[in-house]
Coordinates of N, CA and C in Angstrom, one line a residue:
M131 N 78.1 80.3 50.8 CA 77.4 81.2 50.0 C 77.9 82.4 49.4
K132 N 77.3 82.8 48.7 CA 78.2 84.2 47.7 C 77.9 85.4 48.5
Y133 N 79.2 85.8 48.9 CA 79.1 87.3 49.3 C 79.8 88.4 48.2
S134 N 78.8 89.5 47.7 CA 78.8 90.2 46.8 C 78.5 91.6 47.4
V135 N 79.2 92.7 46.9 CA 79.0 93.9 47.0 C 79.5 94.8 45.6
W136 N 78.9 95.8 45.8 CA 79.3 96.5 44.7 C 79.8 97.7 45.5
A137 N 81.1 98.0 44.9 CA 82.1 99.2 45.1 C 83.2 99.6 44.0
P138 N 82.7 100.1 42.9 CA 83.4 100.4 41.9 C 84.9 101.2 42.0
D139 N 84.9 102.0 43.4 CA 86.2 102.9 43.5 C 87.1 102.3 44.0
A140 N 86.6 101.0 44.9 CA 87.4 100.2 46.0 C 88.8 99.6 45.2
K141 N 90.0 99.7 45.6 CA 91.0 98.9 45.3 C 91.2 97.4 45.7
S142 N 90.4 96.9 46.8 CA 90.5 95.8 47.5 C 89.1 95.7 48.1
M143 N 88.8 94.4 48.4 CA 87.5 94.4 49.3 C 87.6 93.0 50.0
A144 N 87.1 92.8 51.2 CA 87.1 91.6 52.1 C 86.0 91.7 52.8
V145 N 85.5 90.2 53.4 CA 84.3 90.1 54.1 C 85.0 90.0 55.5
V146 N 84.4 90.2 56.6 CA 84.9 89.8 57.7 C 83.9 89.3 58.5
T147 N 84.0 87.9 58.7 CA 82.6 87.0 59.5 C 83.6 85.9 60.4
G148 N 83.2 85.7 61.4 CA 83.6 84.7 62.5 C 85.2 84.9 62.6
G149 N 85.6 86.3 62.7 CA 86.8 86.9 63.2 C 87.9 86.5 62.3
Q150 N 87.4 86.1 61.0 CA 88.4 85.9 59.8 C 88.0 86.9 58.5
N151 N 88.9 87.2 57.8 CA 88.9 88.3 57.1 C 89.5 87.7 55.5
F152 N 88.0 87.2 54.5 CA 88.2 86.7 53.5 C 88.2 87.7 52.4
P153 N 89.2 87.7 51.4 CA 89.3 88.6 50.4 C 88.2 88.2 49.2
L154 N 87.8 89.5 48.5 CA 86.4 89.0 47.5 C 87.6 89.2 46.2
S155 N 86.8 88.6 45.1 CA 87.6 88.8 44.1 C 86.7 90.0 43.0
K156 N 87.4 90.8 42.4 CA 87.1 92.0 41.6 C 85.9 91.2 40.3
K157 N 85.1 91.7 40.0 CA 84.2 91.4 38.7 C 83.8 92.7 38.3
P158 N 83.4 92.3 36.9 CA 82.8 93.5 36.0 C 82.0 94.5 36.5
R159 N 82.0 95.9 36.2 CA 81.2 96.6 36.8 C 81.0 96.9 38.0
G160 N 82.3 96.9 38.6 CA 82.5 97.3 40.0 C 82.0 96.3 41.1
W161 N 81.9 95.3 40.6 CA 81.2 94.2 41.8 C 82.5 93.4 42.2
W162 N 82.4 93.1 43.5 CA 83.3 92.1 44.1 C 82.4 90.9 44.8
E163 N 83.0 89.7 44.6 CA 82.3 88.5 45.1 C 83.3 87.4 45.5
S164 N 82.8 86.5 46.3 CA 83.5 85.1 46.4 C 82.4 84.3 47.1
E165 N 82.8 83.1 46.8 CA 81.7 81.8 47.4 C 82.8 81.6 48.9
I166 N 81.8 81.9 50.1 CA 82.7 81.4 51.4 C 81.7 80.5 52.0
D167 N 82.0 79.6 52.9 CA 81.0 78.9 53.8 C 80.5 79.6 54.4
A168 N 79.3 80.0 54.6 CA 78.4 80.3 55.6 C 77.0 80.0 56.1
E169 N 76.6 80.0 57.4 CA 75.3 79.0 57.5 C 74.4 80.7 57.8
E170 N 73.1 80.4 57.6 CA 72.0 81.2 58.1 C 72.3 82.1 59.5
G171 N 72.0 83.0 59.7 CA 72.3 83.8 60.7 C 73.9 84.3 61.2
R172 N 74.7 84.0 60.4 CA 76.1 84.6 60.5 C 76.2 85.9 60.1
G173 N 77.0 86.5 61.2 CA 77.2 88.0 61.2 C 78.4 88.1 60.4
Y174 N 78.4 89.7 59.6 CA 79.6 89.7 58.6 C 79.5 91.3 58.5
K175 N 80.8 91.8 57.9 CA 80.8 93.0 57.4 C 81.7 93.2 56.4
F176 N 81.9 94.2 55.6 CA 82.9 94.2 54.6 C 83.8 95.2 54.9
R177 N 84.8 95.0 54.3 CA 86.3 95.9 54.6 C 86.5 96.4 53.4
P178 N 86.4 97.7 52.7 CA 87.0 98.1 51.4 C 88.1 98.5 51.8
D179 N 89.3 98.4 51.1 CA 90.7 98.8 50.9 C 91.3 98.5 52.4
G180 N 91.2 97.4 53.0 CA 91.9 97.1 54.0 C 91.5 98.1 55.2
G181 N 90.6 99.0 55.3 CA 90.3 99.7 56.2 C 89.4 99.6 57.3
D182 N 88.4 100.2 57.5 CA 87.3 99.8 58.6 C 86.3 99.2 57.9
C183 N 85.6 98.5 58.5 CA 84.6 97.5 58.3 C 83.4 98.1 58.4
F184 N 82.4 97.9 57.1 CA 81.2 98.5 57.3 C 79.8 97.3 57.1
P185 N 78.7 97.6 57.5 CA 77.7 96.7 57.1 C 77.4 96.5 56.0
D186 N 76.9 95.4 54.9 CA 76.5 95.2 53.9 C 75.5 96.3 53.4
P187 N 75.6 96.9 52.2 CA 74.5 97.7 51.8 C 73.0 97.4 51.5
R188 N 73.2 96.0 51.3 CA 71.8 95.0 51.0 C 71.7 94.1 52.0
S189 N 72.3 94.6 53.1 CA 71.9 93.6 54.4 C 70.4 93.5 54.6
K190 N 70.0 92.4 54.7 CA 68.7 91.9 54.8 C 68.4 91.5 56.6
W191 N 69.1 91.9 57.1 CA 68.9 92.0 58.7 C 70.0 92.3 59.5
Q192 N 69.5 93.4 60.4 CA 70.7 94.1 61.3 C 70.3 94.0 62.8
P193 N 70.2 92.9 63.1 CA 69.7 92.4 64.7 C 70.3 93.3 65.7
E194 N 71.5 93.6 65.6 CA 72.5 94.8 66.5 C 72.2 96.2 66.3
G195 N 71.5 96.6 65.1 CA 71.2 98.1 65.1 C 71.9 98.5 63.6
V196 N 71.8 99.5 63.2 CA 72.3 100.1 61.7 C 74.2 99.9 61.6
H197 N 74.5 100.3 63.1 CA 75.8 100.1 62.9 C 76.6 98.5 63.2
G198 N 75.5 97.8 63.5 CA 76.3 96.2 63.8 C 76.5 95.5 62.5
P199 N 76.9 94.3 63.0 CA 77.2 93.5 61.8 C 76.2 93.1 61.1
S200 N 75.9 92.9 59.7 CA 74.8 92.3 58.9 C 74.8 90.7 59.1
C201 N 73.4 90.2 59.1 CA 73.4 88.8 59.1 C 72.8 88.1 58.1
V202 N 73.5 87.0 57.8 CA 73.0 86.2 56.7 C 71.6 85.9 56.8
V203 N 70.6 86.0 55.8 CA 69.2 85.7 55.8 C 68.9 85.6 54.3
D204 N 68.4 84.4 54.0 CA 68.0 84.2 52.8 C 66.2 84.4 52.7
T205 N 66.1 85.5 51.9 CA 64.7 86.1 51.9 C 64.0 85.0 51.1
G206 N 64.6 84.4 50.2 CA 64.1 83.4 49.2 C 63.1 82.5 50.1
K207 N 63.7 82.0 51.3 CA 63.0 81.0 52.0 C 61.9 81.5 53.0
L208 N 61.7 83.0 52.8 CA 60.5 83.5 53.2 C 59.0 83.2 52.4
R209 N 59.3 82.7 51.4 CA 58.5 82.4 50.5 C 57.5 81.5 50.7
R210 N 56.2 81.2 50.8 CA 55.4 80.1 51.2 C 55.1 79.4 50.1
K211 N 55.4 78.2 50.1 CA 55.1 77.2 48.7 C 53.6 77.3 48.8
E212 N 52.7 77.0 50.1 CA 51.7 77.0 50.0 C 50.8 78.2 49.9
R213 N 51.5 79.3 49.6 CA 51.1 80.6 49.8 C 49.5 80.7 48.8
P214 N 48.6 81.1 49.4 CA 47.1 80.7 48.2 C 47.6 82.5 47.4
V215 N 46.6 82.3 46.2 CA 46.6 83.4 45.6 C 45.9 84.5 46.2
F216 N 46.5 85.7 46.2 CA 45.5 86.7 46.9 C 45.1 88.0 46.1
R217 N 44.0 88.3 45.7 CA 43.7 89.3 44.8 C 43.3 90.7 45.8
A218 N 43.9 91.7 45.7 CA 43.7 92.6 46.6 C 42.2 93.6 45.7
L219 N 41.3 94.3 46.4 CA 40.3 94.8 45.7 C 41.0 96.0 44.7
P220 N 40.1 96.2 43.6 CA 41.0 97.3 42.7 C 41.0 98.8 43.7
L221 N 42.1 99.5 43.4 CA 42.2 100.8 44.0 C 40.6 101.8 44.2
H222 N 40.0 101.8 43.5 CA 38.8 102.3 43.2 C 38.0 101.7 44.4
R223 N 38.1 100.7 44.9 CA 37.0 100.2 45.7 C 38.0 100.2 47.4
A224 N 39.0 100.5 47.6 CA 40.0 100.1 48.4 C 39.7 101.3 49.5
V225 N 39.7 100.8 50.7 CA 39.7 101.3 52.3 C 40.9 101.3 52.8
I226 N 41.8 102.2 52.8 CA 43.6 101.9 53.4 C 43.3 102.6 54.6
Y227 N 44.1 101.6 55.4 CA 44.4 102.2 56.9 C 45.7 102.2 57.0
E228 N 46.3 103.3 57.2 CA 48.0 103.2 57.4 C 48.4 102.6 58.6
M229 N 49.4 102.1 58.8 CA 49.6 101.7 60.2 C 51.2 101.9 60.6
H230 N 51.2 102.4 61.9 CA 52.6 102.3 62.1 C 52.8 101.3 63.4
I231 N 53.6 100.1 62.8 CA 53.9 98.6 63.3 C 54.2 99.2 64.8
G232 N 55.1 100.1 65.2 CA 55.3 100.3 66.6 C 54.4 100.9 67.5
T233 N 53.4 101.4 67.1 CA 52.5 101.8 67.9 C 51.1 101.2 67.7
F234 N 50.5 100.5 66.9 CA 49.3 99.8 66.6 C 49.0 98.8 67.5
S235 N 49.8 98.0 68.3 CA 49.7 96.8 69.4 C 50.5 97.5 70.3
P236 N 50.2 97.2 71.7 CA 51.2 97.0 72.9 C 52.2 96.7 72.8
E237 N 52.4 95.6 72.1 CA 53.8 95.0 72.1 C 54.6 96.0 71.0
G238 N 54.0 96.5 70.2 CA 54.6 96.9 69.1 C 55.5 96.5 68.3
T239 N 55.1 95.3 67.6 CA 55.7 94.2 66.7 C 54.7 93.8 65.6
Y240 N 55.4 93.5 64.6 CA 54.6 92.7 63.8 C 53.6 91.4 64.3
A241 N 54.0 91.0 65.3 CA 53.0 89.8 65.7 C 52.3 90.6 66.4
G242 N 52.3 91.4 67.2 CA 51.4 92.0 68.2 C 50.3 92.6 66.9
A243 N 50.7 93.4 66.2 CA 49.8 93.8 64.9 C 48.9 92.9 64.1
A244 N 49.6 91.4 64.0 CA 48.8 90.6 63.2 C 47.8 90.4 64.3
R245 N 48.0 90.3 65.6 CA 46.8 89.6 66.5 C 45.4 90.8 66.6
R246 N 45.7 91.8 65.8 CA 44.4 92.9 66.0 C 43.8 93.0 64.6
L247 N 44.5 92.5 63.6 CA 43.9 92.9 62.2 C 42.4 92.3 61.8
R248 N 42.1 91.4 63.0 CA 40.5 91.2 62.8 C 39.6 92.2 62.9
H249 N 40.0 93.3 63.8 CA 39.4 94.6 64.0 C 39.5 95.5 62.9
L250 N 40.3 95.7 62.2 CA 40.4 96.4 60.8 C 39.5 95.7 60.0
A251 N 39.6 94.3 59.6 CA 38.8 93.8 58.7 C 37.2 93.9 59.0
D252 N 36.5 93.9 60.4 CA 35.6 94.1 60.9 C 35.0 95.8 60.4
L253 N 35.9 96.6 60.5 CA 36.0 98.0 60.2 C 35.6 98.1 58.9
G254 N 35.9 97.2 57.9 CA 35.7 97.4 56.6 C 36.8 98.0 55.8
I255 N 38.0 97.6 56.4 CA 39.2 98.3 56.0 C 39.5 96.9 54.9
T256 N 40.0 97.6 53.7 CA 40.4 96.5 52.7 C 42.3 96.3 52.4
H257 N 42.7 97.5 52.8 CA 44.2 97.3 52.4 C 44.8 98.1 53.8
V258 N 45.8 97.4 54.3 CA 46.6 97.9 55.3 C 47.9 98.2 54.5
E259 N 48.3 99.8 54.8 CA 49.7 100.1 54.4 C 50.5 100.7 55.6
I260 N 51.6 99.8 55.6 CA 52.4 99.8 56.9 C 53.4 100.8 56.7
M261 N 53.8 101.9 57.5 CA 54.7 102.8 57.4 C 56.2 101.9 57.5
P262 N 57.1 102.8 56.7 CA 58.2 102.5 56.2 C 58.9 101.6 57.5
V263 N 59.4 100.3 57.2 CA 60.1 99.3 57.9 C 61.8 99.4 57.9
A264 N 62.2 100.0 57.1 CA 63.7 99.9 56.5 C 64.3 100.1 58.0
S265 N 65.4 99.7 58.6 CA 65.9 100.1 59.7 C 66.5 101.5 59.9
F266 N 66.3 101.7 60.8 CA 66.6 103.3 61.4 C 67.4 103.2 62.5
P267 N 68.2 104.4 63.0 CA 68.6 104.5 64.5 C 68.4 104.7 65.4
G268 N 68.4 104.1 66.5 CA 67.7 104.0 67.7 C 66.3 102.8 67.8
K269 N 65.6 103.1 68.8 CA 64.5 102.3 69.4 C 63.0 102.9 68.8
H270 N 62.9 104.2 68.3 CA 61.7 104.2 67.7 C 61.9 105.5 66.9
G271 N 60.8 105.4 65.9 CA 60.8 106.3 64.9 C 59.6 105.9 63.9
W272 N 59.6 106.9 62.8 CA 58.7 106.6 61.8 C 59.6 105.9 60.6
S273 N 60.7 106.0 60.5 CA 61.7 105.3 59.5 C 61.7 105.9 58.1
Y274 N 61.4 107.1 58.1 CA 61.9 108.0 57.2 C 63.1 108.6 57.2
D275 N 63.9 107.9 58.2 CA 65.2 108.2 58.3 C 66.0 106.8 57.9
G276 N 65.4 105.8 57.5 CA 66.0 104.7 57.3 C 67.2 104.7 56.7
V277 N 68.1 103.6 56.7 CA 69.3 103.4 56.0 C 69.8 102.1 55.7
H278 N 69.1 101.1 56.2 CA 69.5 99.9 55.7 C 68.1 99.3 54.7
L279 N 68.0 99.7 53.6 CA 66.6 99.7 52.8 C 66.2 97.9 52.6
Y280 N 66.8 97.0 53.1 CA 66.7 96.0 52.6 C 66.4 95.0 54.1
A281 N 67.0 95.8 55.1 CA 66.9 95.1 56.5 C 65.8 95.7 57.1
P282 N 64.5 94.7 57.7 CA 63.2 95.2 58.5 C 64.0 95.8 59.9
F283 N 63.3 96.7 60.3 CA 63.7 97.3 61.8 C 63.8 95.9 62.8
P284 N 64.9 96.0 63.5 CA 64.7 94.5 64.2 C 63.9 94.7 65.2
G285 N 63.5 95.7 66.0 CA 62.8 96.5 66.9 C 61.1 95.8 67.1
Y286 N 61.0 95.6 65.6 CA 59.6 95.2 65.3 C 59.7 93.8 64.9
G287 N 60.4 93.1 65.0 CA 60.3 91.6 65.0 C 61.3 90.7 63.7
T288 N 61.5 89.6 63.6 CA 62.5 89.1 62.8 C 61.8 89.1 61.1
P289 N 62.9 89.1 60.3 CA 62.2 89.1 58.7 C 60.9 87.7 58.4
R290 N 61.1 86.9 59.2 CA 60.3 85.8 59.0 C 58.9 86.3 59.7
E291 N 59.1 86.9 60.8 CA 57.6 87.6 61.4 C 56.9 88.7 60.9
L292 N 57.9 89.8 59.9 CA 57.3 90.4 58.9 C 56.6 89.6 57.8
A293 N 57.1 88.6 57.5 CA 56.3 87.7 56.4 C 55.0 87.2 56.9
D294 N 55.1 87.0 57.8 CA 54.1 86.3 58.7 C 52.8 87.0 59.1
F295 N 53.1 88.6 59.2 CA 52.1 89.5 59.5 C 51.6 89.7 57.9
V296 N 52.4 89.9 56.9 CA 51.6 89.9 55.5 C 50.5 88.7 55.0
A297 N 51.3 87.5 55.5 CA 50.4 86.0 55.4 C 48.8 86.6 56.3
A298 N 49.0 86.9 57.8 CA 48.1 87.1 58.3 C 47.3 88.4 57.6
C299 N 47.7 89.3 57.0 CA 46.6 90.1 56.6 C 45.9 89.6 55.4
H300 N 46.7 88.9 54.6 CA 45.6 88.0 53.3 C 44.7 86.8 54.2
A301 N 45.3 86.3 55.2 CA 44.1 85.2 55.8 C 42.7 86.0 56.3
H302 N 43.0 87.4 56.4 CA 42.0 88.4 57.0 C 41.1 89.2 55.9
G303 N 41.7 88.7 54.7 CA 41.1 89.6 53.6 C 41.7 91.0 53.2
L304 N 42.5 90.9 53.7 CA 43.4 92.4 53.9 C 44.5 92.4 52.7
A305 N 44.7 93.3 52.0 CA 45.9 93.4 51.1 C 46.8 94.4 52.1
A306 N 48.2 93.8 51.8 CA 49.4 94.4 52.6 C 50.3 95.5 51.6
V307 N 50.3 96.5 51.9 CA 51.1 97.7 51.2 C 52.2 98.1 52.3
L308 N 53.3 98.4 51.5 CA 54.5 99.0 52.4 C 54.8 100.3 51.6
D309 N 54.7 101.4 52.9 CA 55.2 102.5 52.4 C 57.1 102.4 52.6
V310 N 57.5 103.0 51.2 CA 59.0 103.0 51.1 C 59.4 104.2 50.6
V311 N 60.7 104.5 51.0 CA 61.4 105.9 50.9 C 62.7 105.6 50.1
Y312 N 62.5 106.2 48.7 CA 63.8 105.9 47.5 C 64.4 107.3 47.4
N313 N 64.1 108.5 47.7 CA 64.7 109.7 47.4 C 65.7 110.0 48.2
H314 N 65.9 109.4 49.6 CA 67.0 109.8 50.4 C 67.3 108.7 51.5
L315 N 68.2 108.7 52.2 CA 68.3 108.1 53.5 C 68.7 108.9 54.6
G316 N 68.6 108.1 55.6 CA 69.1 109.1 56.9 C 70.4 109.2 57.2
P317 N 70.9 110.3 57.9 CA 72.2 110.5 58.2 C 73.0 109.3 58.9
D318 N 72.7 108.9 59.8 CA 72.9 108.1 60.9 C 73.0 106.6 60.6
G319 N 74.3 105.8 60.5 CA 74.1 104.4 59.9 C 74.0 104.4 58.5
N320 N 74.3 105.5 57.6 CA 74.4 105.2 56.1 C 75.5 105.4 55.9
Y321 N 75.7 104.3 55.3 CA 77.5 103.8 54.8 C 77.3 103.4 53.6
L322 N 76.4 104.0 52.6 CA 76.4 103.4 51.4 C 77.5 104.5 50.6
P323 N 77.8 105.6 51.1 CA 79.1 106.3 50.2 C 80.2 105.9 50.7
K324 N 80.5 104.9 51.4 CA 81.7 104.0 51.8 C 81.9 103.0 50.4
F325 N 81.1 102.6 49.8 CA 81.1 101.8 48.8 C 80.9 102.5 47.4
G326 N 80.1 103.2 47.2 CA 80.0 103.6 46.1 C 79.1 104.8 45.8
P327 N 78.9 105.7 44.3 CA 78.5 106.8 44.2 C 76.9 106.5 44.3
Y328 N 76.3 106.1 45.6 CA 74.9 106.0 45.5 C 74.3 107.4 45.4
F329 N 74.7 108.4 45.7 CA 74.2 109.9 45.9 C 74.5 111.0 44.8
T330 N 74.2 112.0 44.8 CA 74.4 113.1 43.8 C 74.3 114.2 44.7
T331 N 75.2 115.3 43.9 CA 75.2 116.6 44.8 C 74.5 117.7 43.4
A332 N 74.1 117.0 42.5 CA 73.5 117.7 41.3 C 72.0 118.3 41.6
V333 N 71.3 117.6 42.7 CA 70.1 118.0 43.1 C 70.1 117.8 44.8
S334 N 69.5 118.4 45.3 CA 69.2 118.4 46.8 C 67.8 117.7 47.4
T335 N 67.8 117.6 48.4 CA 66.4 117.5 49.1 C 66.7 117.7 50.5
P336 N 65.3 118.2 51.0 CA 65.6 118.7 52.8 C 65.8 117.6 53.8
W337 N 65.8 116.7 53.2 CA 65.9 115.5 54.1 C 67.3 114.9 54.3
G338 N 68.2 115.0 53.4 CA 69.5 114.2 53.2 C 69.9 114.2 51.9
Q339 N 71.1 113.8 51.2 CA 71.7 113.6 50.2 C 70.7 113.1 49.3
A340 N 70.5 113.5 48.0 CA 69.7 113.0 47.1 C 70.5 111.7 46.2
V341 N 69.7 110.6 46.1 CA 69.9 109.6 45.3 C 70.2 109.6 44.1
N342 N 71.5 108.9 43.6 CA 71.9 109.3 42.2 C 71.2 108.4 41.0
F343 N 70.1 108.9 40.8 CA 69.3 108.0 40.0 C 69.6 108.5 38.3
D344 N 70.5 109.1 38.1 CA 70.6 109.7 36.6 C 72.0 110.2 36.4
G345 N 73.1 110.0 37.0 CA 74.5 110.4 37.4 C 75.3 109.3 36.8
P346 N 76.6 109.4 36.7 CA 77.6 108.3 36.5 C 77.2 107.2 37.5
W347 N 77.2 105.6 36.5 CA 77.2 104.8 37.7 C 75.6 104.4 38.2
S348 N 74.9 105.3 37.6 CA 73.4 105.4 38.1 C 72.6 104.1 38.1
D349 N 73.1 103.3 36.7 CA 72.4 102.1 36.5 C 72.6 100.9 37.4
E350 N 73.5 100.9 38.5 CA 73.7 100.3 39.5 C 72.6 100.6 40.7
V351 N 72.4 102.0 40.9 CA 72.0 102.7 41.8 C 70.5 102.2 41.8
R352 N 69.9 102.3 40.4 CA 68.7 102.1 40.1 C 68.5 100.5 40.1
A353 N 69.3 99.6 39.9 CA 69.4 98.3 40.0 C 69.0 97.9 41.4
F354 N 69.8 98.6 42.5 CA 69.7 98.5 44.0 C 68.3 98.7 44.6
V355 N 67.5 99.6 43.7 CA 66.3 100.2 44.2 C 65.3 99.2 43.7
I356 N 65.2 98.8 42.4 CA 64.3 98.2 41.7 C 64.4 96.7 42.4
E357 N 65.7 96.0 42.7 CA 65.6 95.0 43.5 C 65.2 94.8 45.1
N358 N 65.2 96.0 45.6 CA 64.9 96.0 46.9 C 63.2 95.9 46.4
A359 N 62.6 96.9 45.5 CA 61.3 96.7 45.7 C 60.8 95.1 45.2
L360 N 61.5 94.5 44.3 CA 61.4 93.1 44.1 C 61.1 92.4 45.3
M361 N 62.1 92.4 46.3 CA 62.3 91.7 47.6 C 60.9 91.7 48.2
W362 N 60.5 92.9 48.7 CA 59.3 93.0 49.3 C 58.2 92.4 48.7
L363 N 57.9 92.6 47.0 CA 56.9 91.7 46.6 C 57.0 90.5 46.6
R364 N 58.1 90.1 46.2 CA 58.5 88.8 45.8 C 58.6 87.5 47.1
D365 N 59.5 88.2 48.0 CA 59.8 87.4 49.0 C 58.8 87.3 50.5
Y366 N 58.5 88.8 50.6 CA 57.8 89.1 51.9 C 56.3 89.1 51.4
G367 N 55.9 89.0 49.8 CA 54.4 88.9 49.5 C 53.4 90.0 49.7
F368 N 53.9 91.3 49.9 CA 53.5 92.5 50.0 C 52.8 92.7 48.7
D369 N 51.4 93.4 48.4 CA 50.8 93.4 47.6 C 51.1 94.7 46.8
G370 N 51.6 95.8 47.4 CA 52.0 96.9 46.5 C 53.0 97.7 47.4
L371 N 53.7 98.6 46.9 CA 54.8 99.6 47.4 C 54.0 101.3 47.1

């Protein structure tokens, strides 16, 4: 598979996986990448400039938490070839239920929430908006302090189970909407500054460093956010963000 990471200020970059250190090749626009044999589920971290190792900024799965190794996941495999076309009701007809996965069911999981969707449909709900699922530190939270935007919180279940939850929503006639946070990240486990200028001091937020949407290198930061949004819609099947 191709390991790649954006780190425009790094002088060298390696991926550490299976107890081995593999150097990456420098590419245009601050990217580093190399093709390295790796199976689904393999853990890895990146090592900029021969120093400490950090999780992948675009990690798709953090099963050991925000500080642990990233895990190889091909979210393209989450797409259901047999996925029927689902057409959500227009917003002017929507009845939206905001759901916190961790408290909606006794299990506090995607699978547990999926088993209770019939109740929402019977109430006349048309759209389920789940609160953010980006991985955050600890075991409980609302994920407004998420730090791995591409990696669903492991305490709720696996990426496949999240995709199955979205499919279950559609099976009950419910649109699935995901709450996302793109103006800041939480402080604990936020390793993006180790890789590049993801943040700016030109503006501030009351929750953390502001994301660099319009400063130097901001084109790559905007692409980071846009590609994240596309992943939720394309691979997981969400109907909106």
